[in-house]
Coordinates of C-alpha atoms in Angstrom, one line a residue:
M22 CA -0.3 8.0 -24.7
T23 CA -1.4 11.0 -25.2
D24 CA -2.8 14.0 -22.2
T25 CA -3.4 17.2 -23.7
T26 CA -3.9 17.9 -20.0
N27 CA -0.4 18.6 -18.0
P28 CA -1.5 18.0 -14.2
T29 CA -0.7 20.6 -11.7
R30 CA 1.1 19.6 -8.5
L31 CA -1.4 17.8 -5.7
N32 CA -1.3 20.6 -2.7
G33 CA -2.8 17.9 -0.3
T34 CA -5.8 20.0 0.8
P35 CA -8.7 17.5 1.2
A36 CA -12.4 17.9 1.1
P37 CA -15.4 16.2 2.5
V38 CA -17.2 13.9 0.0
E39 CA -19.8 16.3 -0.3
S40 CA -17.7 18.8 -2.6
T41 CA -16.0 16.5 -4.7
P42 CA -17.8 18.1 -8.1
P43 CA -18.4 16.2 -10.6
P44 CA -16.7 16.4 -13.9
S45 CA -17.1 19.0 -16.1
S46 CA -18.1 17.0 -18.9
P47 CA -18.2 13.1 -19.7
P48 CA -14.8 11.5 -19.4
P49 CA -13.0 10.2 -23.2
D50 CA -13.4 6.6 -24.0
F51 CA -10.5 5.3 -23.0
S52 CA -10.9 1.2 -24.4
G53 CA -9.1 1.6 -27.4
W54 CA -6.2 3.7 -26.0
T55 CA -2.4 1.7 -25.8
C56 CA 0.9 2.7 -24.1
P57 CA 3.8 2.2 -25.2
A58 CA 5.9 0.7 -22.7
P59 CA 9.6 -0.8 -22.6
L60 CA 11.0 -4.4 -23.1
R61 CA 9.9 -6.5 -20.5
D62 CA 11.9 -10.0 -21.2
H63 CA 14.5 -10.4 -19.0
D64 CA 16.5 -13.9 -17.9
K65 CA 17.5 -12.2 -14.7
I66 CA 15.6 -10.5 -11.2
V67 CA 16.3 -7.5 -12.0
M68 CA 15.1 -4.4 -8.6
G69 CA 12.1 -3.6 -10.6
H70 CA 10.5 -6.9 -10.1
G71 CA 10.6 -6.1 -6.1
G72 CA 9.2 -3.0 -6.6
G73 CA 5.3 -3.3 -6.2
G74 CA 4.3 -2.2 -9.8
S75 CA 4.1 -4.5 -13.3
L76 CA 7.1 -6.0 -13.4
S77 CA 5.8 -7.5 -9.3
A78 CA 2.6 -8.7 -10.6
E79 CA 3.9 -10.5 -14.2
L80 CA 6.4 -12.3 -11.4
V81 CA 4.1 -13.5 -9.9
E82 CA 1.4 -14.4 -12.3
H83 CA 3.9 -16.7 -14.9
L84 CA 6.0 -17.4 -12.1
F85 CA 4.8 -18.4 -8.7
A86 CA 1.4 -18.8 -9.2
P87 CA 1.9 -21.4 -12.1
A88 CA 4.2 -23.3 -9.7
F89 CA 1.8 -23.3 -6.8
R90 CA -1.3 -23.0 -8.6
N91 CA -4.6 -23.4 -5.9
E92 CA -7.9 -21.9 -4.6
V93 CA -6.4 -19.9 -2.0
L94 CA -3.2 -18.9 -3.2
D95 CA -5.7 -17.3 -6.4
G96 CA -7.0 -15.1 -4.7
L97 CA -4.2 -12.8 -4.9
G98 CA -5.0 -10.2 -1.6
D99 CA -2.2 -9.5 0.7
S100 CA -3.7 -12.1 3.1
A101 CA -4.7 -15.7 1.8
V102 CA -8.3 -16.4 3.5
F103 CA -9.3 -20.1 4.6
A104 CA -11.4 -22.1 6.4
L105 CA -9.7 -24.1 8.7
G106 CA -11.3 -26.1 12.1
G107 CA -14.5 -24.5 11.4
A108 CA -12.3 -20.5 12.0
K109 CA -12.3 -18.6 9.1
L110 CA -8.6 -17.7 8.8
A111 CA -6.2 -15.2 7.0
F112 CA -2.7 -15.9 6.8
S113 CA 0.0 -13.7 5.8
T114 CA 3.5 -13.6 4.9
D115 CA 6.4 -10.3 4.3
S116 CA 10.4 -9.9 3.9
Y117 CA 11.5 -6.7 4.8
V118 CA 15.2 -4.9 3.3
V119 CA 14.6 -1.2 4.1
R120 CA 17.9 0.6 4.2
P121 CA 18.6 2.6 6.5
L122 CA 17.5 0.5 9.7
F123 CA 16.2 2.8 11.0
F124 CA 14.6 6.2 9.8
P125 CA 12.1 9.3 11.0
G126 CA 9.1 7.7 13.0
G127 CA 10.2 4.4 13.0
S128 CA 12.5 1.0 12.3
I129 CA 12.6 -2.1 10.6
G130 CA 11.3 -3.4 14.0
D131 CA 7.8 -1.3 13.4
L132 CA 7.9 -2.0 9.7
A133 CA 8.3 -5.9 10.1
V134 CA 5.2 -5.7 12.4
N135 CA 3.0 -3.3 11.4
G136 CA 2.8 -4.7 8.1
T137 CA 2.1 -8.2 8.4
V138 CA -0.2 -7.1 11.1
N139 CA -1.8 -4.6 8.7
D140 CA -1.8 -7.0 5.4
L141 CA -3.9 -9.1 7.6
A142 CA -6.4 -6.2 8.3
M143 CA -6.7 -5.6 5.0
S144 CA -9.4 -8.9 4.5
G145 CA -10.7 -7.8 8.1
A146 CA -9.3 -10.2 10.5
V147 CA -8.5 -9.3 14.2
P148 CA -4.6 -10.3 14.4
A149 CA -2.8 -12.2 15.9
Y150 CA 0.1 -14.4 16.4
L151 CA 3.2 -13.3 14.1
S152 CA 6.5 -15.1 13.2
C153 CA 9.7 -13.5 13.0
G154 CA 13.1 -15.0 10.9
F155 CA 16.2 -13.0 11.2
I156 CA 18.8 -12.9 8.3
L157 CA 21.8 -11.7 10.1
E158 CA 25.4 -10.6 8.1
E159 CA 28.7 -11.6 9.5
G160 CA 30.0 -8.5 11.4
V161 CA 26.8 -6.8 12.0
A162 CA 26.3 -5.0 15.9
L163 CA 24.4 -7.3 18.9
E164 CA 23.7 -3.5 19.7
L165 CA 22.1 -3.0 16.7
V166 CA 20.2 -6.3 16.3
G167 CA 18.7 -5.7 19.9
R168 CA 17.7 -2.4 19.2
V169 CA 15.9 -3.9 16.4
A170 CA 13.9 -6.6 18.4
E171 CA 13.0 -4.2 21.0
A172 CA 11.5 -1.9 18.5
M173 CA 9.7 -5.4 16.7
G174 CA 8.7 -5.9 20.7
A175 CA 7.4 -2.5 21.5
A176 CA 5.6 -2.5 18.2
A177 CA 3.7 -6.2 18.7
R178 CA 2.5 -4.9 22.2
A179 CA 1.4 -1.9 20.8
A180 CA -1.2 -3.8 17.8
D181 CA -2.0 -6.3 20.3
V182 CA -0.2 -9.1 18.8
V183 CA 2.4 -11.9 20.0
V184 CA 5.6 -12.8 18.6
A185 CA 5.2 -16.1 19.0
T186 CA 8.0 -17.5 17.2
G187 CA 11.3 -16.6 15.4
D188 CA 14.5 -18.5 13.4
T189 CA 17.8 -16.8 13.0
K190 CA 20.0 -17.4 10.2
V191 CA 24.0 -15.6 9.5
V192 CA 25.2 -15.7 6.5
D193 CA 29.0 -14.5 5.4
S194 CA 30.1 -10.8 5.6
G195 CA 29.2 -8.9 2.9
H196 CA 26.1 -11.3 1.7
G197 CA 23.2 -9.9 3.8
D198 CA 22.9 -6.1 4.3
G199 CA 23.3 -6.2 7.9
I200 CA 19.9 -7.2 9.1
F201 CA 16.9 -8.8 6.9
V202 CA 13.4 -9.8 8.9
N203 CA 10.5 -11.5 7.5
T204 CA 7.4 -12.2 9.5
A205 CA 4.2 -14.2 8.9
G206 CA 1.2 -13.7 10.6
V207 CA -2.3 -15.6 11.7
G208 CA -5.5 -13.4 12.3
L209 CA -9.5 -14.6 13.0
I210 CA -12.1 -13.1 10.4
P211 CA -15.3 -12.0 12.0
D212 CA -18.5 -14.2 10.9
G213 CA -20.2 -12.1 8.0
V214 CA -17.2 -10.3 6.9
D215 CA -15.9 -10.5 3.2
I216 CA -13.2 -7.8 1.9
G217 CA -11.2 -8.5 -1.1
P218 CA -10.1 -7.0 -3.9
R219 CA -12.5 -8.4 -6.5
R220 CA -15.7 -7.3 -4.5
A221 CA -15.3 -3.2 -5.4
R222 CA -18.8 -2.4 -7.3
P223 CA -19.5 0.6 -9.3
G224 CA -21.2 3.2 -7.1
D225 CA -18.7 2.3 -4.6
T226 CA -17.1 5.4 -2.9
V227 CA -13.3 5.5 -2.5
I228 CA -11.7 6.8 0.4
V229 CA -8.6 7.2 2.0
S230 CA -7.2 6.9 5.4
G231 CA -4.6 9.9 6.0
P232 CA -2.2 11.6 4.3
I233 CA -0.5 9.5 1.2
G234 CA 3.3 9.3 0.4
V235 CA 5.0 10.2 3.6
H236 CA 6.3 6.5 4.1
G237 CA 8.6 6.6 0.7
V238 CA 10.1 10.7 1.2
A239 CA 11.2 10.2 5.2
I240 CA 13.2 6.6 3.7
M241 CA 14.5 9.0 0.8
S242 CA 15.0 12.4 3.0
K243 CA 17.6 10.3 5.8
R244 CA 18.9 7.4 2.6
E245 CA 20.3 10.7 1.2
G246 CA 20.4 13.2 3.6
L247 CA 18.2 15.7 2.3
E248 CA 16.5 18.1 4.2
F249 CA 13.2 19.6 3.5
G250 CA 12.6 22.3 5.7
V251 CA 10.6 20.1 8.0
E252 CA 11.6 16.9 8.9
I253 CA 9.3 14.1 7.7
E254 CA 8.7 11.5 9.5
S255 CA 7.0 7.7 8.3
D256 CA 3.5 6.6 8.8
T257 CA 4.6 3.1 9.9
A258 CA 1.4 2.1 12.3
P259 CA -1.1 -0.6 12.9
L260 CA -4.7 -0.1 11.2
S261 CA -6.3 -3.2 12.7
G262 CA -7.9 -0.9 15.3
L263 CA -9.1 1.5 12.0
V264 CA -9.9 -1.7 10.7
A265 CA -12.0 -2.7 13.3
T266 CA -14.4 0.7 14.2
M267 CA -14.5 0.7 10.2
L268 CA -16.6 -2.9 10.0
A269 CA -18.6 -1.5 13.2
A270 CA -19.9 1.0 10.9
C271 CA -20.9 -0.8 7.2
P272 CA -20.1 -5.0 8.2
D273 CA -20.0 -5.2 4.4
L274 CA -16.9 -3.0 3.1
H275 CA -16.1 -4.0 -0.5
A276 CA -12.3 -3.7 -0.3
L277 CA -8.9 -3.0 1.4
R278 CA -5.7 -3.0 1.2
D279 CA -2.8 -0.9 2.7
P280 CA -0.6 1.1 -0.2
T281 CA 2.9 0.0 0.2
R282 CA 5.0 -0.2 -2.6
G283 CA 4.0 0.9 -5.7
G284 CA 1.6 3.5 -3.8
L285 CA -1.8 4.3 -3.7
A286 CA -1.7 4.4 -7.6
T287 CA -0.5 1.1 -7.4
S288 CA -3.3 -0.4 -5.4
L289 CA -6.0 1.3 -6.8
G290 CA -5.6 -0.3 -10.2
E291 CA -5.1 -3.8 -8.9
I292 CA -8.4 -3.4 -7.4
A293 CA -9.8 -2.5 -10.3
A294 CA -8.2 -5.1 -12.1
A295 CA -9.3 -7.9 -10.0
S296 CA -12.9 -6.2 -9.3
G297 CA -13.3 -5.2 -13.8
V298 CA -14.5 -1.8 -12.3
G299 CA -13.2 1.5 -13.5
V300 CA -12.1 3.8 -11.2
Q301 CA -12.8 7.7 -11.2
L302 CA -11.3 10.4 -8.6
A303 CA -11.1 13.8 -8.0
E304 CA -7.0 15.0 -8.5
H305 CA -7.8 17.7 -5.8
T306 CA -9.7 15.5 -3.1
L307 CA -6.0 13.3 -2.6
P308 CA -4.4 14.1 0.2
V309 CA -0.8 15.1 -0.1
P310 CA 0.2 17.3 2.8
E311 CA 2.7 20.2 1.6
T312 CA 6.1 18.9 2.8
V313 CA 5.2 15.7 0.8
A314 CA 5.1 17.6 -2.5
N315 CA 7.3 19.8 -2.5
A316 CA 9.6 16.7 -1.3
C317 CA 8.2 15.1 -4.6
A318 CA 8.9 17.8 -7.1
F319 CA 12.6 18.6 -5.8
L320 CA 13.3 14.6 -6.6
G321 CA 11.0 14.2 -9.7
L322 CA 8.1 11.7 -8.4
D323 CA 4.7 11.1 -7.8
P324 CA 3.3 11.1 -4.8
L325 CA 0.2 8.2 -5.9
Y326 CA 3.3 6.2 -6.2
V327 CA 4.9 6.7 -3.4
A328 CA 5.5 4.0 -0.8
N329 CA 2.9 4.7 2.5
E330 CA 2.9 2.0 6.0
G331 CA 0.4 3.4 8.0
K332 CA -2.4 4.3 5.7
L333 CA -5.4 2.0 4.0
V334 CA -7.3 2.5 0.9
A335 CA -11.4 1.2 1.4
F336 CA -14.0 0.6 -1.5
V337 CA -17.4 1.4 0.4
P338 CA -20.6 0.7 -0.7
P339 CA -22.4 4.4 -1.0
E340 CA -25.2 4.0 1.3
H341 CA -22.1 3.7 3.8
A342 CA -19.4 6.3 3.0
D343 CA -20.9 8.7 5.2
A344 CA -20.7 6.6 7.9
V345 CA -17.3 4.9 7.2
L346 CA -15.8 8.5 7.0
T347 CA -17.6 9.4 10.2
A348 CA -16.2 6.2 12.5
M349 CA -12.5 6.4 10.4
R350 CA -12.3 10.4 11.2
A351 CA -13.2 9.5 15.3
H352 CA -9.8 7.2 15.4
P353 CA -6.2 8.1 15.9
Y354 CA -4.8 6.3 12.6
G355 CA -8.2 7.7 10.4
R356 CA -8.8 11.7 11.2
E357 CA -7.6 12.9 7.7
A358 CA -9.4 10.4 6.0
V359 CA -11.1 11.3 2.9
A360 CA -12.9 9.9 -0.3
I361 CA -11.3 10.2 -3.4
G362 CA -13.7 9.1 -5.8
T363 CA -16.0 6.6 -6.9
C364 CA -16.5 3.3 -8.5
V365 CA -17.5 3.1 -12.3
E366 CA -18.6 0.4 -15.0
E367 CA -16.8 2.7 -17.8
H368 CA -13.2 2.2 -18.3
P369 CA -13.3 -1.2 -16.8
G370 CA -9.7 -2.3 -15.1
M371 CA -8.4 1.2 -16.2
V372 CA -8.0 4.3 -13.1
V373 CA -8.8 7.5 -14.1
S374 CA -8.4 11.1 -12.4
A375 CA -9.9 14.6 -12.9
T376 CA -7.7 17.5 -13.2
R377 CA -7.9 20.5 -11.8
L378 CA -7.6 22.0 -15.4
G379 CA -10.6 19.7 -16.2
G380 CA -8.7 17.4 -18.3
T381 CA -8.4 13.8 -17.7
R382 CA -4.8 11.4 -17.1
V383 CA -5.0 8.1 -16.6
V384 CA -3.5 6.5 -13.6
D385 CA -1.8 3.7 -14.6
M386 CA 0.7 0.9 -12.2
P387 CA 4.1 1.6 -12.0
L388 CA 6.5 -0.7 -13.9
G389 CA 9.1 -0.8 -11.1
E390 CA 9.8 1.4 -8.0
Q391 CA 10.3 5.1 -7.9
L392 CA 12.4 4.3 -4.9
P393 CA 14.0 0.9 -4.0
R394 CA 14.4 -0.5 -1.0
I395 CA 11.8 1.2 0.9
C396 CA 10.4 -1.5 3.1

């Protein structure tokens, strides 16, 4: 792939939706572009299969989906959506293997609650009940397990959900890396709410709820003992309240996604592919904090691909974009919400970004994960 523009670093200065200028010239036609890719024929699992990028997608598409094929699973959203007993429910499960277990701004316990709460919220559901499964390595300190459990309990209370059931397993020393946690959750979807990755439409405004890349950089700085002048804290947070605020402003939100593994670029690419729309970003609007931009420059990372744990991206009908932005900015977890682009009919399934120098670059999905073990 060639792009004669050399993109500059993002400085994270947000801009209101009305200040986003149109591209200076029509975007190039990407329909015939192809990218050379490394060979992906594996007969064994590699770390990239768990990174949230295209390897993960291929694993689901070619191995798991055919084995479990059903109409609920085929939706492939952050949570399954189905009717049961006259109610419309969302159901999600996730496993957490982060290292280190405690990091600036949170812990594996916070992630285990907030991650599942947020997956439910991305379907518009009101999260209600969680399960909790601990896989403990022989020899891990009980005090450490207790700290994780306490963190989970506090996060559940903050998110207004109940940890209603659970399980514990112990594996031999050397086979568990201390503590792994799984949570599953259920929530009720209000009448009239229909949010899903296939509902994005040309003309939709793309909104992100705040600064991106914070969680991944916080994990890496703690894991590797790196210092960047100030301590970078994870953004882990429950987003169900923010989603409820957004729905009050616009009951017809089209698509939501919390950009965790693979970052914002992966979430945008997945929704573009599912809906068959193109996504046009404006690089100067992307909210990357200076500390994250500096850390990514030092580490050779792109903030668009770095994980978040307390942010969401929304596809909103254009006539409701201003109202949704206003509502988000009034909520503690959406104060720095900003419009970053629009959906277009051109280049369906592809995300492109207008650069600061007037060019255009393709924002492709990553093959694996830049930072391993971040959630």
